[in-house]
Amino acid sequence: PLAVESGLVTYKDYTNEYVDAVESFVDMAAIRKAGLRVLVDPMFGTGEATINIVLTEARCRVVTIHGRRDPLFGGRSPAPNLEALGLLIHYIKEEGNYDLGLATDGDADRIAIVDEQGEYIAVNDLLVLLYWYLYEVRGEKGPVVRNLATTHMLDRLARSFGERCIEVPVGFKHIAAAMKANQAILGGESSGGLTIRGHILGKDGILSAALVVEMLAKTGEKVSHLLEQVYGQIGRLYMRELNLPATPEMKALFPRHLSQNKVEEIAGLPVRGISGMDGTKFLLDGDQWVLLRFSGTEPLLRIFAEADSPARADALIQAAQKLLPM
């Protein structure tokens, strides 16, 4: 109160300026013509007002679930993963007349999407789709940036464009720095955060949502059809993840164990290279890989694998566990 009374601190609502900034990055006229029906789940978080303003001003038919403000987020974690999207998926499948389902996490910097059939679209697939859209449809040129736990389908797509895919450690600050240094058109991570060139150098779920809606409006296609198109161009990779409890001792032992035991193959695939940028990443044939990385925020060892089939990705996860010191 004293700081306010003395004029040192003032309160201001920047919602309108923020909405104007987001709308300046998307083709509002194209979205208005498309008349899309969108189901939105802001997960009781901060995204509710802004996402509704943007989509309503774009004349989308918007229905919102979990829209009220709730500091307890309905008693669940407000993370935009498949487990949290049950009601969104249920409504889309039951009612059958939505073009898209959109969810933002509690602070609205991450996004998840569900297609017109109620199928959850993995963030890795969404990033590939958005890079394809920005490059092929919007005509923007430049590389793409991803963290090392994000799909190598982006590498394949970048190669097909004659562009680079730049890999950075986990943490959006690394994505932002690499985007700035390389004039990349898109930067993203498999946990749901992304931004585009010219916008804030931080992940933004409202902008992400607006971009997806613009993509549907401009192409006149469904998400599922667009994905089939892109898979036809670059093939498909499948990711699996596993979190294991980790102790400080394991954190110290694991690098030593790896240095003493040379890994030459994982699940029958020869190891072509090893990266120690952030954890230990084994590079395999055909853009396939395995990453073992200790979380910086939780006592967990995260294992990621990406392969050309779900079964092979599962086999890589199983084999990766055998690399751990017993």
GROMACS .gro file of C-alpha atoms in nm:
model
  326
    1PRO     CA    1   0.000   0.000   0.000
    2LEU     CA    2   0.278   0.251   0.085
    3ALA     CA    3   0.448   0.187  -0.250
    4VAL     CA    4   0.115   0.242  -0.428
    5GLU     CA    5   0.038   0.558  -0.230
    6SER     CA    6   0.383   0.702  -0.301
    7GLY     CA    7   0.345   0.629  -0.672
    8LEU     CA    8   0.637   0.382  -0.683
    9VAL     CA    9   0.399   0.101  -0.783
   10THR     CA   10   0.100   0.136  -1.011
   11TYR     CA   11  -0.148  -0.129  -1.121
   12LYS     CA   12  -0.227  -0.165  -1.490
   13ASP     CA   13  -0.416  -0.425  -1.692
   14TYR     CA   14  -0.223  -0.509  -2.008
   15THR     CA   15  -0.481  -0.754  -2.147
   16ASN     CA   16  -0.578  -0.535  -2.443
   17GLU     CA   17  -0.218  -0.465  -2.544
   18TYR     CA   18  -0.132  -0.834  -2.515
   19VAL     CA   19  -0.435  -0.943  -2.720
   20ASP     CA   20  -0.347  -0.683  -2.987
   21ALA     CA   21   0.009  -0.823  -3.001
   22VAL     CA   22  -0.114  -1.182  -3.046
   23GLU     CA   23  -0.370  -1.078  -3.308
   24SER     CA   24  -0.099  -0.891  -3.502
   25PHE     CA   25   0.076  -1.224  -3.563
   26VAL     CA   26  -0.223  -1.410  -3.708
   27ASP     CA   27  -0.450  -1.356  -4.007
   28MET     CA   28  -0.770  -1.259  -3.825
   29ALA     CA   29  -0.957  -1.196  -4.153
   30ALA     CA   30  -0.892  -1.553  -4.271
   31ILE     CA   31  -1.005  -1.698  -3.938
   32ARG     CA   32  -1.323  -1.486  -3.943
   33LYS     CA   33  -1.418  -1.631  -4.282
   34ALA     CA   34  -1.365  -1.991  -4.166
   35GLY     CA   35  -1.633  -1.994  -3.890
   36LEU     CA   36  -1.451  -2.259  -3.687
   37ARG     CA   37  -1.599  -2.431  -3.382
   38VAL     CA   38  -1.344  -2.459  -3.102
   39LEU     CA   39  -1.371  -2.625  -2.760
   40VAL     CA   40  -1.134  -2.462  -2.508
   41ASP     CA   41  -1.004  -2.595  -2.175
   42PRO     CA   42  -0.794  -2.332  -1.990
   43MET     CA   43  -0.765  -2.574  -1.693
   44PHE     CA   44  -0.903  -2.319  -1.441
   45GLY     CA   45  -0.598  -2.101  -1.518
   46THR     CA   46  -0.507  -1.761  -1.653
   47GLY     CA   47  -0.562  -1.841  -2.021
   48GLU     CA   48  -0.942  -1.825  -2.008
   49ALA     CA   49  -0.995  -1.452  -2.068
   50THR     CA   50  -0.732  -1.391  -2.336
   51ILE     CA   51  -0.790  -1.706  -2.542
   52ASN     CA   52  -1.164  -1.636  -2.544
   53ILE     CA   53  -1.116  -1.272  -2.649
   54VAL     CA   54  -0.883  -1.369  -2.936
   55LEU     CA   55  -1.102  -1.652  -3.066
   56THR     CA   56  -1.428  -1.460  -3.025
   57GLU     CA   57  -1.286  -1.155  -3.204
   58ALA     CA   58  -1.188  -1.399  -3.481
   59ARG     CA   59  -1.555  -1.507  -3.489
   60CYS     CA   60  -1.487  -1.865  -3.388
   61ARG     CA   61  -1.775  -2.042  -3.214
   62VAL     CA   62  -1.617  -2.099  -2.874
   63VAL     CA   63  -1.732  -2.328  -2.594
   64THR     CA   64  -1.524  -2.329  -2.272
   65ILE     CA   65  -1.493  -2.596  -2.004
   66HIS     CA   66  -1.302  -2.552  -1.673
   67GLY     CA   67  -1.315  -2.177  -1.733
   68ARG     CA   68  -1.376  -2.043  -1.383
   69ARG     CA   69  -1.083  -1.922  -1.174
   70ASP     CA   70  -0.976  -2.186  -0.924
   71PRO     CA   71  -0.645  -2.156  -0.733
   72LEU     CA   72  -0.661  -2.536  -0.677
   73PHE     CA   73  -0.712  -2.607  -1.050
   74GLY     CA   74  -1.005  -2.839  -0.985
   75GLY     CA   75  -0.787  -3.054  -0.759
   76ARG     CA   76  -0.552  -3.173  -1.034
   77SER     CA   77  -0.226  -3.070  -1.192
   78PRO     CA   78  -0.294  -2.807  -1.461
   79ALA     CA   79  -0.052  -2.966  -1.711
   80PRO     CA   80  -0.173  -3.006  -2.070
   81ASN     CA   81  -0.103  -3.379  -2.104
   82LEU     CA   82  -0.327  -3.659  -2.229
   83GLU     CA   83  -0.437  -3.768  -1.879
   84ALA     CA   84  -0.580  -3.420  -1.804
   85LEU     CA   85  -0.778  -3.388  -2.128
   86GLY     CA   86  -1.044  -3.653  -2.063
   87LEU     CA   87  -1.343  -3.416  -2.059
   88LEU     CA   88  -1.224  -3.218  -2.363
   89ILE     CA   89  -1.184  -3.542  -2.562
   90HIS     CA   90  -1.518  -3.676  -2.437
   91TYR     CA   91  -1.713  -3.368  -2.553
   92ILE     CA   92  -1.549  -3.363  -2.896
   93LYS     CA   93  -1.620  -3.735  -2.950
   94GLU     CA   94  -1.975  -3.714  -2.814
   95GLU     CA   95  -2.087  -3.396  -2.989
   96GLY     CA   96  -1.890  -3.451  -3.309
   97ASN     CA   97  -1.918  -3.096  -3.440
   98TYR     CA   98  -1.597  -2.926  -3.328
   99ASP     CA   99  -1.307  -2.844  -3.559
  100LEU     CA  100  -1.055  -2.838  -3.276
  101GLY     CA  101  -1.001  -2.884  -2.904
  102LEU     CA  102  -0.749  -2.651  -2.735
  103ALA     CA  103  -0.608  -2.666  -2.383
  104THR     CA  104  -0.367  -2.431  -2.207
  105ASP     CA  105  -0.188  -2.508  -1.879
  106GLY     CA  106  -0.236  -2.312  -1.556
  107ASP     CA  107  -0.018  -2.015  -1.656
  108ALA     CA  108  -0.109  -2.045  -2.026
  109ASP     CA  109   0.245  -2.076  -2.160
  110ARG     CA  110   0.195  -2.434  -2.284
  111ILE     CA  111  -0.065  -2.587  -2.514
  112ALA     CA  112  -0.222  -2.920  -2.603
  113ILE     CA  113  -0.455  -2.989  -2.895
  114VAL     CA  114  -0.718  -3.249  -2.981
  115ASP     CA  115  -0.827  -3.298  -3.341
  116GLU     CA  116  -1.181  -3.298  -3.483
  117GLN     CA  117  -1.220  -3.671  -3.405
  118GLY     CA  118  -1.119  -3.631  -3.041
  119GLU     CA  119  -0.768  -3.768  -3.098
  120TYR     CA  120  -0.491  -3.616  -2.885
  121ILE     CA  121  -0.213  -3.470  -3.101
  122ALA     CA  122   0.130  -3.506  -2.938
  123VAL     CA  123   0.318  -3.178  -2.903
  124ASN     CA  124   0.603  -3.321  -3.114
  125ASP     CA  125   0.358  -3.366  -3.403
  126LEU     CA  126   0.215  -3.018  -3.346
  127LEU     CA  127   0.561  -2.858  -3.364
  128VAL     CA  128   0.631  -3.038  -3.693
  129LEU     CA  129   0.293  -2.925  -3.827
  130LEU     CA  130   0.350  -2.562  -3.727
  131TYR     CA  131   0.701  -2.551  -3.877
  132TRP     CA  132   0.561  -2.697  -4.201
  133TYR     CA  133   0.276  -2.442  -4.198
  134LEU     CA  134   0.495  -2.138  -4.125
  135TYR     CA  135   0.742  -2.240  -4.396
  136GLU     CA  136   0.519  -2.380  -4.670
  137VAL     CA  137   0.196  -2.183  -4.631
  138ARG     CA  138   0.303  -1.854  -4.469
  139GLY     CA  139   0.625  -1.851  -4.671
  140GLU     CA  140   0.854  -1.775  -4.377
  141LYS     CA  141   1.211  -1.894  -4.421
  142GLY     CA  142   1.465  -1.993  -4.160
  143PRO     CA  143   1.578  -2.271  -3.926
  144VAL     CA  144   1.389  -2.426  -3.635
  145VAL     CA  145   1.508  -2.468  -3.274
  146ARG     CA  146   1.421  -2.754  -3.039
  147ASN     CA  147   1.554  -2.888  -2.711
  148LEU     CA  148   1.730  -3.223  -2.709
  149ALA     CA  149   1.423  -3.407  -2.575
  150THR     CA  150   1.208  -3.300  -2.871
  151THR     CA  151   1.135  -3.484  -3.195
  152HIS     CA  152   1.393  -3.537  -3.470
  153MET     CA  153   1.106  -3.517  -3.720
  154LEU     CA  154   1.185  -3.144  -3.703
  155ASP     CA  155   1.538  -3.227  -3.825
  156ARG     CA  156   1.392  -3.427  -4.114
  157LEU     CA  157   1.154  -3.148  -4.211
  158ALA     CA  158   1.427  -2.884  -4.187
  159ARG     CA  159   1.652  -3.098  -4.411
  160SER     CA  160   1.373  -3.127  -4.668
  161PHE     CA  161   1.352  -2.745  -4.670
  162GLY     CA  162   1.731  -2.707  -4.696
  163GLU     CA  163   1.730  -2.551  -4.347
  164ARG     CA  164   1.893  -2.635  -4.013
  165CYS     CA  165   1.738  -2.772  -3.697
  166ILE     CA  166   1.930  -2.638  -3.397
  167GLU     CA  167   1.945  -2.851  -3.080
  168VAL     CA  168   1.977  -2.690  -2.735
  169PRO     CA  169   1.964  -2.808  -2.370
  170VAL     CA  170   1.634  -2.824  -2.179
  171GLY     CA  171   1.511  -2.481  -2.064
  172PHE     CA  172   1.326  -2.229  -2.278
  173LYS     CA  173   1.596  -1.966  -2.225
  174HIS     CA  174   1.822  -2.182  -2.445
  175ILE     CA  175   1.556  -2.200  -2.717
  176ALA     CA  176   1.506  -1.822  -2.702
  177ALA     CA  177   1.881  -1.751  -2.724
  178ALA     CA  178   1.926  -1.987  -3.023
  179MET     CA  179   1.622  -1.840  -3.201
  180LYS     CA  180   1.764  -1.491  -3.164
  181ALA     CA  181   2.116  -1.592  -3.273
  182ASN     CA  182   1.996  -1.786  -3.580
  183GLN     CA  183   1.682  -1.592  -3.681
  184ALA     CA  184   1.480  -1.914  -3.643
  185ILE     CA  185   1.113  -1.900  -3.734
  186LEU     CA  186   0.995  -2.141  -3.462
  187GLY     CA  187   1.130  -2.272  -3.133
  188GLY     CA  188   0.964  -2.540  -2.924
  189GLU     CA  189   0.984  -2.821  -2.673
  190SER     CA  190   0.795  -3.150  -2.642
  191SER     CA  191   0.640  -3.043  -2.311
  192GLY     CA  192   0.414  -2.796  -2.496
  193GLY     CA  193   0.597  -2.462  -2.508
  194LEU     CA  194   0.670  -2.272  -2.828
  195THR     CA  195   0.712  -1.926  -2.975
  196ILE     CA  196   0.769  -1.776  -3.320
  197ARG     CA  197   1.006  -1.519  -3.465
  198GLY     CA  198   0.918  -1.160  -3.374
  199HIS     CA  199   0.700  -1.248  -3.071
  200ILE     CA  200   0.819  -1.251  -2.709
  201LEU     CA  201   1.124  -1.469  -2.644
  202GLY     CA  202   0.926  -1.695  -2.415
  203LYS     CA  203   0.673  -1.971  -2.464
  204ASP     CA  204   0.316  -1.851  -2.517
  205GLY     CA  205   0.013  -2.081  -2.520
  206ILE     CA  206  -0.230  -1.811  -2.639
  207LEU     CA  207  -0.021  -1.734  -2.947
  208SER     CA  208   0.022  -2.109  -3.008
  209ALA     CA  209  -0.355  -2.158  -2.996
  210ALA     CA  210  -0.414  -1.867  -3.235
  211LEU     CA  211  -0.156  -2.007  -3.479
  212VAL     CA  212  -0.322  -2.351  -3.485
  213VAL     CA  213  -0.661  -2.191  -3.552
  214GLU     CA  214  -0.510  -1.979  -3.832
  215MET     CA  215  -0.354  -2.292  -3.983
  216LEU     CA  216  -0.695  -2.462  -4.003
  217ALA     CA  217  -0.858  -2.149  -4.145
  218LYS     CA  218  -0.593  -2.081  -4.411
  219THR     CA  219  -0.552  -2.440  -4.531
  220GLY     CA  220  -0.922  -2.531  -4.505
  221GLU     CA  221  -0.803  -2.873  -4.380
  222LYS     CA  222  -0.856  -3.079  -4.066
  223VAL     CA  223  -0.562  -3.139  -3.832
  224SER     CA  224  -0.563  -3.513  -3.907
  225HIS     CA  225  -0.542  -3.451  -4.284
  226LEU     CA  226  -0.258  -3.201  -4.248
  227LEU     CA  227  -0.061  -3.447  -4.035
  228GLU     CA  228  -0.105  -3.725  -4.294
  229GLN     CA  229   0.031  -3.485  -4.555
  230VAL     CA  230   0.342  -3.408  -4.351
  231TYR     CA  231   0.402  -3.774  -4.257
  232GLY     CA  232   0.382  -3.853  -4.629
  233GLN     CA  233   0.663  -3.605  -4.686
  234ILE     CA  234   0.904  -3.698  -4.403
  235GLY     CA  235   0.787  -4.028  -4.255
  236ARG     CA  236   0.698  -4.066  -3.890
  237LEU     CA  237   0.878  -4.114  -3.560
  238TYR     CA  238   0.723  -4.216  -3.226
  239MET     CA  239   0.836  -4.099  -2.884
  240ARG     CA  240   0.813  -4.273  -2.548
  241GLU     CA  241   0.903  -4.133  -2.206
  242LEU     CA  242   0.965  -4.289  -1.866
  243ASN     CA  243   1.033  -4.118  -1.533
  244LEU     CA  244   1.224  -4.310  -1.263
  245PRO     CA  245   1.292  -4.202  -0.903
  246ALA     CA  246   1.650  -4.075  -0.875
  247THR     CA  247   1.881  -4.029  -0.578
  248PRO     CA  248   2.180  -3.792  -0.554
  249GLU     CA  249   2.401  -4.107  -0.544
  250MET     CA  250   2.259  -4.226  -0.877
  251LYS     CA  251   2.328  -3.882  -1.024
  252ALA     CA  252   2.696  -3.915  -0.925
  253LEU     CA  253   2.733  -4.285  -1.017
  254PHE     CA  254   2.564  -4.283  -1.357
  255PRO     CA  255   2.819  -4.075  -1.558
  256ARG     CA  256   3.107  -4.278  -1.405
  257HIS     CA  257   2.929  -4.603  -1.488
  258LEU     CA  258   2.879  -4.494  -1.849
  259SER     CA  259   3.241  -4.387  -1.891
  260GLN     CA  260   3.356  -4.731  -1.770
  261ASN     CA  261   3.106  -4.930  -1.981
  262LYS     CA  262   3.113  -4.839  -2.349
  263VAL     CA  263   2.765  -4.861  -2.504
  264GLU     CA  264   2.788  -4.982  -2.863
  265GLU     CA  265   2.426  -5.077  -2.928
  266ILE     CA  266   2.083  -5.026  -2.773
  267ALA     CA  267   1.800  -5.271  -2.850
  268GLY     CA  268   1.995  -5.398  -3.149
  269LEU     CA  269   2.058  -5.053  -3.299
  270PRO     CA  270   2.422  -4.944  -3.329
  271VAL     CA  271   2.518  -4.626  -3.143
  272ARG     CA  272   2.641  -4.373  -3.403
  273GLY     CA  273   2.722  -4.094  -3.160
  274ILE     CA  274   2.686  -3.981  -2.798
  275SER     CA  275   2.603  -3.626  -2.687
  276GLY     CA  276   2.671  -3.501  -2.335
  277MET     CA  277   2.508  -3.159  -2.390
  278ASP     CA  278   2.241  -3.221  -2.123
  279GLY     CA  279   2.236  -3.570  -1.978
  280THR     CA  280   2.347  -3.852  -2.210
  281LYS     CA  281   2.193  -3.884  -2.556
  282PHE     CA  282   2.264  -4.184  -2.777
  283LEU     CA  283   2.223  -4.115  -3.149
  284LEU     CA  284   2.111  -4.416  -3.354
  285ASP     CA  285   2.036  -4.487  -3.720
  286GLY     CA  286   1.745  -4.321  -3.902
  287ASP     CA  287   1.702  -4.019  -3.668
  288GLN     CA  288   1.630  -4.255  -3.378
  289TRP     CA  289   1.775  -4.177  -3.034
  290VAL     CA  290   1.767  -4.236  -2.657
  291LEU     CA  291   1.819  -3.972  -2.387
  292LEU     CA  292   1.881  -4.028  -2.015
  293ARG     CA  293   1.867  -3.703  -1.821
  294PHE     CA  294   1.830  -3.613  -1.456
  295SER     CA  295   1.556  -3.354  -1.397
  296GLY     CA  296   1.673  -3.016  -1.275
  297THR     CA  297   1.351  -2.959  -1.080
  298GLU     CA  298   1.245  -3.301  -0.944
  299PRO     CA  299   1.427  -3.609  -0.803
  300LEU     CA  300   1.369  -3.799  -1.129
  301LEU     CA  301   1.569  -3.962  -1.405
  302ARG     CA  302   1.388  -3.898  -1.732
  303ILE     CA  303   1.432  -4.143  -2.017
  304PHE     CA  304   1.319  -4.044  -2.368
  305ALA     CA  305   1.334  -4.257  -2.681
  306GLU     CA  306   1.224  -4.186  -3.037
  307ALA     CA  307   1.202  -4.456  -3.303
  308ASP     CA  308   1.035  -4.546  -3.632
  309SER     CA  309   0.765  -4.756  -3.461
  310PRO     CA  310   0.595  -4.753  -3.119
  311ALA     CA  311   0.725  -5.106  -3.049
  312ARG     CA  312   1.084  -5.006  -3.119
  313ALA     CA  313   1.050  -4.692  -2.905
  314ASP     CA  314   0.925  -4.915  -2.618
  315ALA     CA  315   1.219  -5.153  -2.674
  316LEU     CA  316   1.462  -4.860  -2.656
  317ILE     CA  317   1.310  -4.745  -2.325
  318GLN     CA  318   1.343  -5.099  -2.183
  319ALA     CA  319   1.702  -5.131  -2.305
  320ALA     CA  320   1.793  -4.786  -2.169
  321GLN     CA  321   1.695  -4.896  -1.817
  322LYS     CA  322   1.955  -5.174  -1.840
  323LEU     CA  323   2.225  -4.909  -1.888
  324LEU     CA  324   2.172  -4.790  -1.530
  325PRO     CA  325   2.411  -4.902  -1.252
  326MET     CA  326   2.228  -5.158  -1.040
   0.00000   0.00000   0.00000
